Coordinates of C-alpha atoms in Angstrom, one line a residue:
X1 CA 58.8 129.0 54.4
X2 CA 57.1 131.0 51.6
X3 CA 57.6 134.4 53.3
X4 CA 61.4 133.9 52.8
X5 CA 61.2 133.1 49.1
X6 CA 60.3 135.6 46.3
X7 CA 58.3 133.7 43.7
X8 CA 58.8 136.3 41.0
X9 CA 60.0 139.9 40.6
X10 CA 57.3 142.4 41.6
X11 CA 56.7 145.9 40.1
X12 CA 54.2 148.6 39.7
X13 CA 50.9 147.3 38.4
X14 CA 51.1 143.9 40.2
X15 CA 48.3 143.0 42.5
X16 CA 47.8 140.5 45.3
X17 CA 50.2 137.5 45.6
X18 CA 53.3 138.6 47.5
X19 CA 52.6 142.3 47.1
X20 CA 51.2 142.4 50.6
X21 CA 54.4 140.8 51.9
X22 CA 56.5 143.4 50.2
X23 CA 54.3 146.2 51.7
X24 CA 54.6 144.6 55.1
X25 CA 58.4 144.6 54.9
X26 CA 58.6 148.1 53.5
X27 CA 56.5 149.3 56.6
X28 CA 58.7 147.3 58.9
X29 CA 61.8 148.8 57.3
X30 CA 60.4 152.4 58.0
X31 CA 59.0 152.9 54.5
X32 CA 55.4 153.2 55.6
X33 CA 52.8 152.3 52.9
X34 CA 49.3 150.9 52.8
X35 CA 49.2 147.2 53.0
X36 CA 46.5 146.6 50.4
X37 CA 48.0 144.2 47.9
X38 CA 48.2 146.8 45.2
X39 CA 51.6 147.7 43.9
X40 CA 50.8 151.3 43.0
X41 CA 52.8 154.5 42.8
X42 CA 53.2 154.8 46.5
X43 CA 54.6 151.3 46.9
X44 CA 56.9 151.9 43.9
X45 CA 58.2 155.1 45.5
X46 CA 58.8 153.3 48.8
X47 CA 60.7 150.6 47.1
X48 CA 62.9 153.2 45.4
X49 CA 63.5 154.9 48.7
X50 CA 64.5 151.6 50.3
X51 CA 66.7 150.7 47.4
X52 CA 68.5 154.0 47.6
X53 CA 69.1 153.6 51.3
X54 CA 70.6 150.1 50.7
X55 CA 72.9 151.1 47.9
X56 CA 70.8 149.2 45.3
X57 CA 69.7 150.3 41.9
X58 CA 66.6 152.4 42.6
X59 CA 64.3 151.1 39.8
X60 CA 61.3 150.4 42.0
X61 CA 61.3 146.7 41.1
X62 CA 61.5 144.1 43.9
X63 CA 63.9 141.5 42.5
X64 CA 65.8 138.8 44.5
X65 CA 68.5 141.3 45.7
X66 CA 66.0 143.9 46.9
X67 CA 63.9 141.2 48.6
X68 CA 66.9 139.8 50.4
X69 CA 67.7 143.2 51.8
X70 CA 64.0 143.7 52.8
X71 CA 63.8 140.5 54.8
X72 CA 67.4 140.5 56.2
X73 CA 66.2 141.1 59.8
X74 CA 64.3 137.8 59.6
X75 CA 67.1 135.8 57.9
X76 CA 69.5 137.2 60.5
X77 CA 67.4 135.7 63.4
X78 CA 67.2 132.4 61.7
X79 CA 71.0 132.0 61.6
X80 CA 72.6 129.7 64.2
X81 CA 74.4 131.6 66.9
X82 CA 78.1 131.1 67.5
X83 CA 78.4 128.4 70.1
X84 CA 81.3 127.0 72.0
X85 CA 79.4 123.8 72.6
X86 CA 79.6 124.3 76.4
X87 CA 76.5 126.4 76.9
X88 CA 73.6 125.2 78.8
X89 CA 70.2 125.0 77.0
X90 CA 69.0 128.0 79.1
X91 CA 72.0 130.0 78.0
X92 CA 71.3 129.3 74.3
X93 CA 67.6 130.2 74.8
X94 CA 68.8 133.6 76.1
X95 CA 71.3 134.1 73.2
X96 CA 68.6 133.4 70.7
X97 CA 66.1 135.7 72.4
X98 CA 68.7 138.5 72.3
X99 CA 69.3 137.8 68.6
X100 CA 65.6 138.2 67.9
X101 CA 65.3 141.3 70.1
X102 CA 68.1 143.0 68.1
X103 CA 65.9 142.9 65.0
X104 CA 62.8 144.4 66.8
X105 CA 60.2 141.9 65.6
X106 CA 56.7 143.5 65.6
X107 CA 53.3 143.3 64.2
X108 CA 52.3 145.1 61.0
X109 CA 49.0 145.3 59.1
X110 CA 46.8 144.8 62.1
X111 CA 46.6 143.0 65.5
X112 CA 48.7 139.8 65.6
X113 CA 49.6 140.2 61.9
X114 CA 52.6 140.4 59.7
X115 CA 55.6 138.2 58.8
X116 CA 57.0 138.1 62.3
X117 CA 53.8 136.8 63.7
X118 CA 53.6 134.2 61.0
X119 CA 57.1 133.1 61.7
X120 CA 56.4 132.5 65.4
X121 CA 52.9 131.1 64.8
X122 CA 53.7 128.6 62.1
X123 CA 52.0 130.7 59.4
X124 CA 49.0 131.7 61.5
X125 CA 48.0 135.3 62.1
X126 CA 45.0 137.4 63.1
X127 CA 43.3 138.6 66.2
X128 CA 42.9 135.2 67.9
X129 CA 46.6 134.4 67.4
X130 CA 48.3 135.9 70.5
X131 CA 51.9 135.2 69.9
X132 CA 53.8 135.5 73.2
X133 CA 54.0 131.7 73.6
X134 CA 54.9 131.2 69.9
X135 CA 57.9 133.6 70.2
X136 CA 59.1 131.9 73.4
X137 CA 58.8 128.4 72.0
X138 CA 60.5 129.5 68.8
X139 CA 63.6 130.5 70.7
X140 CA 63.5 127.2 72.6
X141 CA 63.3 125.2 69.4
X142 CA 66.3 127.1 67.9
X143 CA 68.3 126.4 71.1
X144 CA 67.4 122.7 71.1
X145 CA 68.2 122.3 67.5
X146 CA 71.7 123.9 67.9
X147 CA 72.5 121.8 71.0
X148 CA 71.1 118.7 69.5
X149 CA 68.8 117.9 72.4
X150 CA 65.0 117.1 72.6
X151 CA 62.5 119.7 73.7
X152 CA 62.2 119.7 77.5
X153 CA 58.4 120.5 77.2
X154 CA 55.8 120.4 74.5
X155 CA 55.8 123.7 72.6
X156 CA 52.5 125.4 72.4
X157 CA 50.8 128.6 71.5
X158 CA 48.9 128.4 74.7
X159 CA 50.3 129.5 78.1
X160 CA 48.0 127.1 79.9
X161 CA 49.4 124.2 77.8
X162 CA 52.9 125.3 78.5
X163 CA 52.1 125.2 82.3
X164 CA 50.5 121.7 81.9
X165 CA 53.5 120.3 80.0
X166 CA 55.9 121.8 82.5
X167 CA 54.0 120.1 85.4
X168 CA 54.0 116.7 83.6
X169 CA 57.8 117.0 83.0
X170 CA 58.6 118.3 86.5
X171 CA 59.7 121.7 85.2
X172 CA 57.0 123.8 86.8
X173 CA 59.1 125.7 89.4
X174 CA 59.2 128.7 91.8
X175 CA 61.3 131.7 91.2
X176 CA 64.2 130.2 93.3
X177 CA 64.8 127.6 90.7
X178 CA 64.2 129.7 87.6
X179 CA 67.4 130.8 86.0
X180 CA 68.2 132.4 82.7
X181 CA 66.4 130.8 79.8
X182 CA 63.5 129.7 81.9
X183 CA 60.0 130.8 80.9
X184 CA 57.9 133.0 83.1
X185 CA 54.1 132.6 83.1
X186 CA 51.8 135.4 84.3
X187 CA 49.3 133.7 86.6
X188 CA 45.6 134.8 86.4
X189 CA 44.3 132.0 88.5
X190 CA 45.6 128.6 89.7
X191 CA 44.6 127.1 86.4
X192 CA 44.9 130.1 84.0
X193 CA 48.0 131.8 82.7
X194 CA 47.8 134.8 80.4
X195 CA 51.3 135.7 79.2
X196 CA 54.8 134.2 78.9
X197 CA 58.3 135.2 78.0
X198 CA 61.9 134.3 78.6
X199 CA 63.9 135.0 81.8
X200 CA 67.2 136.7 80.9
X201 CA 68.6 137.6 84.3
X202 CA 67.1 136.8 87.7
X203 CA 67.6 138.6 91.0
X204 CA 66.2 138.5 94.5
X205 CA 63.3 140.9 93.9
X206 CA 63.1 141.3 90.1
X207 CA 64.0 139.6 86.9
X208 CA 64.7 140.8 83.4
X209 CA 62.9 139.3 80.4
X210 CA 62.6 139.3 76.7
X211 CA 59.1 138.6 75.5
X212 CA 56.8 138.8 72.5
X213 CA 53.4 140.3 71.9
X214 CA 54.0 142.9 74.5
X215 CA 55.0 146.5 74.7
X216 CA 56.7 149.0 77.1
X217 CA 53.7 148.8 79.4
X218 CA 53.9 145.0 79.6
X219 CA 50.6 144.3 77.9
X220 CA 49.8 140.7 77.0
X221 CA 48.4 142.0 73.8
X222 CA 51.1 144.4 72.7
X223 CA 52.7 144.5 69.3
X224 CA 56.4 143.7 69.6
X225 CA 59.3 141.8 71.1
X226 CA 60.9 143.9 73.8
X227 CA 63.0 143.6 77.0
X228 CA 61.3 144.3 80.3
X229 CA 62.0 144.3 84.0
X230 CA 59.4 142.5 86.1
X231 CA 58.6 141.6 89.7
X232 CA 57.7 138.2 90.9
X233 CA 54.1 138.8 91.9
X234 CA 51.7 136.4 90.2
X235 CA 54.5 134.6 88.4
X236 CA 55.2 130.9 87.8
X237 CA 58.2 129.5 86.0
X238 CA 59.1 126.7 83.6
X239 CA 62.7 125.5 84.2
X240 CA 64.6 125.1 80.9

């Protein structure tokens, strides 16, 4: 995964290459800079500020040590969670979703753009790459890998495809059978679903979720991973 490997140290005067990646991560780490691929004085100053905050030598050069600190939120979410071996697959999906939520994954540099989007969307980004399903399936893949079991449905970037696979595999269920770790699907019509996420807790009238490409208002085209409380109206579920 190239976003996790620094190909060479970067400094003032460098252009293109991984400069944009550095600028993306600086912005994600609260050192807001223009994401233009030009390692100029503003980017250098932001690197120095970040290095100071991390206890690194503030020389303005992005070497392997500085890069590792920059991308640590992503390397943290990629670590296997601590498991007793007795968890259900759904419980592991929830645990991974919480691990991602703790690092506040979000877009940077434009709609559906940035290293988090590329992680969830297998390197793709841009306006057409809505990433709610990508996030949800990424957590499922991590859980299946840890537990050593096959995927219960075919992963997809498409909510409609997730629904179709769930039906084929007898996992398309009502709220009564959807426990923690299940996927919710926001139904537009009987054959069209527009958003998905992970059920964290379920109750009689509401459920709590962690979902990507949303925001505090619950938009299907938001910008971050966040936790929400939702009702059951126009919801279908995929049992995990």
